[in-house]
Amino acid sequence: MKNYYEILEVNENASKEVIDKAYKVLAKKYHPDLQEEKNKKAAEEKIKSLNEAYEILSNPKKKQAYDAKIARLKQEEENR
């Protein structure tokens, strides 16, 4: 399972404001139009991942469901 917090380079307790800022900084850094030709494909993939992570973490209901799923997976792992 993808770790959206790692993709946006924030911790799991990050506020909405921190998530918004991290997304904006990383989206600008990896925007394909700002990359050299040889790096455009990798930048496009990175932007897709950033957008997916931001879509989940910026929406309170989706973030809550994602956090619950992460907690459940961690609990299952600990029980093994």
PDB file of C-alpha atoms in Angstrom:
ATOM      1  CA  MET A   1       0.000   0.000   0.000  1.00  0.00           C
ATOM      2  CA  LYS A   2       1.289   3.440  -0.911  1.00  0.00           C
ATOM      3  CA  ASN A   3       2.278   5.695   1.940  1.00  0.00           C
ATOM      4  CA  TYR A   4       0.812   9.046   0.986  1.00  0.00           C
ATOM      5  CA  TYR A   5       2.588  10.768   3.861  1.00  0.00           C
ATOM      6  CA  GLU A   6       5.962   9.664   2.507  1.00  0.00           C
ATOM      7  CA  ILE A   7       5.006  10.742  -1.011  1.00  0.00           C
ATOM      8  CA  LEU A   8       4.204  14.254   0.249  1.00  0.00           C
ATOM      9  CA  GLU A   9       7.196  14.161   2.624  1.00  0.00           C
ATOM     10  CA  VAL A  10       5.130  15.009   5.717  1.00  0.00           C
ATOM     11  CA  ASN A  11       4.532  13.161   8.972  1.00  0.00           C
ATOM     12  CA  GLU A  12       1.283  11.447   9.884  1.00  0.00           C
ATOM     13  CA  ASN A  13       0.297  14.277  12.242  1.00  0.00           C
ATOM     14  CA  ALA A  14       0.667  16.991   9.602  1.00  0.00           C
ATOM     15  CA  SER A  15      -2.041  19.636   9.525  1.00  0.00           C
ATOM     16  CA  LYS A  16      -4.033  20.471   6.405  1.00  0.00           C
ATOM     17  CA  GLU A  17      -1.917  23.610   5.992  1.00  0.00           C
ATOM     18  CA  VAL A  18       1.327  21.605   6.096  1.00  0.00           C
ATOM     19  CA  ILE A  19      -0.072  19.091   3.600  1.00  0.00           C
ATOM     20  CA  ASP A  20      -1.184  21.908   1.268  1.00  0.00           C
ATOM     21  CA  LYS A  21       2.214  23.603   1.424  1.00  0.00           C
ATOM     22  CA  ALA A  22       4.138  20.350   0.903  1.00  0.00           C
ATOM     23  CA  TYR A  23       2.005  19.533  -2.124  1.00  0.00           C
ATOM     24  CA  LYS A  24       2.546  22.962  -3.686  1.00  0.00           C
ATOM     25  CA  VAL A  25       6.309  22.851  -3.140  1.00  0.00           C
ATOM     26  CA  LEU A  26       6.676  19.329  -4.534  1.00  0.00           C
ATOM     27  CA  ALA A  27       4.296  19.925  -7.445  1.00  0.00           C
ATOM     28  CA  LYS A  28       6.382  22.905  -8.504  1.00  0.00           C
ATOM     29  CA  LYS A  29       9.631  20.981  -8.024  1.00  0.00           C
ATOM     30  CA  TYR A  30       8.516  17.994 -10.116  1.00  0.00           C
ATOM     31  CA  HIS A  31       6.265  19.692 -12.665  1.00  0.00           C
ATOM     32  CA  PRO A  32       7.072  18.103 -16.055  1.00  0.00           C
ATOM     33  CA  ASP A  33       7.174  21.456 -17.845  1.00  0.00           C
ATOM     34  CA  LEU A  34      10.026  22.539 -15.581  1.00  0.00           C
ATOM     35  CA  GLN A  35      12.145  19.429 -16.174  1.00  0.00           C
ATOM     36  CA  GLU A  36      14.784  18.621 -18.737  1.00  0.00           C
ATOM     37  CA  GLU A  37      13.557  16.433 -21.571  1.00  0.00           C
ATOM     38  CA  LYS A  38      15.288  13.318 -20.224  1.00  0.00           C
ATOM     39  CA  ASN A  39      13.523  13.692 -16.831  1.00  0.00           C
ATOM     40  CA  LYS A  40       9.994  14.459 -18.060  1.00  0.00           C
ATOM     41  CA  LYS A  41       8.674  10.886 -17.886  1.00  0.00           C
ATOM     42  CA  ALA A  42       9.863  10.395 -14.292  1.00  0.00           C
ATOM     43  CA  ALA A  43       8.441  13.800 -13.361  1.00  0.00           C
ATOM     44  CA  GLU A  44       5.066  12.862 -14.846  1.00  0.00           C
ATOM     45  CA  GLU A  45       4.964   9.715 -12.692  1.00  0.00           C
ATOM     46  CA  LYS A  46       5.990  11.691  -9.607  1.00  0.00           C
ATOM     47  CA  ILE A  47       3.238  14.266 -10.260  1.00  0.00           C
ATOM     48  CA  LYS A  48       0.657  11.476 -10.601  1.00  0.00           C
ATOM     49  CA  SER A  49       1.727  10.097  -7.217  1.00  0.00           C
ATOM     50  CA  LEU A  50       1.670  13.561  -5.649  1.00  0.00           C
ATOM     51  CA  ASN A  51      -1.808  14.250  -7.008  1.00  0.00           C
ATOM     52  CA  GLU A  52      -3.113  10.912  -5.733  1.00  0.00           C
ATOM     53  CA  ALA A  53      -1.633  11.484  -2.274  1.00  0.00           C
ATOM     54  CA  TYR A  54      -2.920  15.048  -2.113  1.00  0.00           C
ATOM     55  CA  GLU A  55      -6.406  14.001  -3.211  1.00  0.00           C
ATOM     56  CA  ILE A  56      -6.624  11.635  -0.237  1.00  0.00           C
ATOM     57  CA  LEU A  57      -4.839  13.652   2.436  1.00  0.00           C
ATOM     58  CA  SER A  58      -6.460  16.999   1.626  1.00  0.00           C
ATOM     59  CA  ASN A  59      -9.989  15.597   1.983  1.00  0.00           C
ATOM     60  CA  PRO A  60     -10.864  15.095   5.664  1.00  0.00           C
ATOM     61  CA  LYS A  61     -13.183  12.117   5.059  1.00  0.00           C
ATOM     62  CA  LYS A  62     -10.766  10.357   2.693  1.00  0.00           C
ATOM     63  CA  LYS A  63      -7.867  11.070   5.063  1.00  0.00           C
ATOM     64  CA  GLN A  64      -9.793   9.613   8.002  1.00  0.00           C
ATOM     65  CA  ALA A  65     -10.584   6.441   6.038  1.00  0.00           C
ATOM     66  CA  TYR A  66      -6.952   6.176   4.867  1.00  0.00           C
ATOM     67  CA  ASP A  67      -5.615   6.652   8.417  1.00  0.00           C
ATOM     68  CA  ALA A  68      -8.000   3.982   9.712  1.00  0.00           C
ATOM     69  CA  LYS A  69      -6.826   1.570   7.026  1.00  0.00           C
ATOM     70  CA  ILE A  70      -3.157   2.273   7.872  1.00  0.00           C
ATOM     71  CA  ALA A  71      -3.870   1.723  11.582  1.00  0.00           C
ATOM     72  CA  ARG A  72      -5.667  -1.541  10.836  1.00  0.00           C
ATOM     73  CA  LEU A  73      -2.768  -2.792   8.695  1.00  0.00           C
ATOM     74  CA  LYS A  74      -0.250  -1.874  11.426  1.00  0.00           C
ATOM     75  CA  GLN A  75      -2.352  -3.691  14.013  1.00  0.00           C
ATOM     76  CA  GLU A  76      -2.583  -6.798  11.831  1.00  0.00           C
ATOM     77  CA  GLU A  77       1.180  -6.713  11.312  1.00  0.00           C
ATOM     78  CA  GLU A  78       1.798  -6.467  15.053  1.00  0.00           C
ATOM     79  CA  ASN A  79      -0.498  -9.423  15.710  1.00  0.00           C
ATOM     80  CA  ARG A  80       1.531 -11.718  13.477  1.00  0.00           C
TER      81      ARG A  80
END
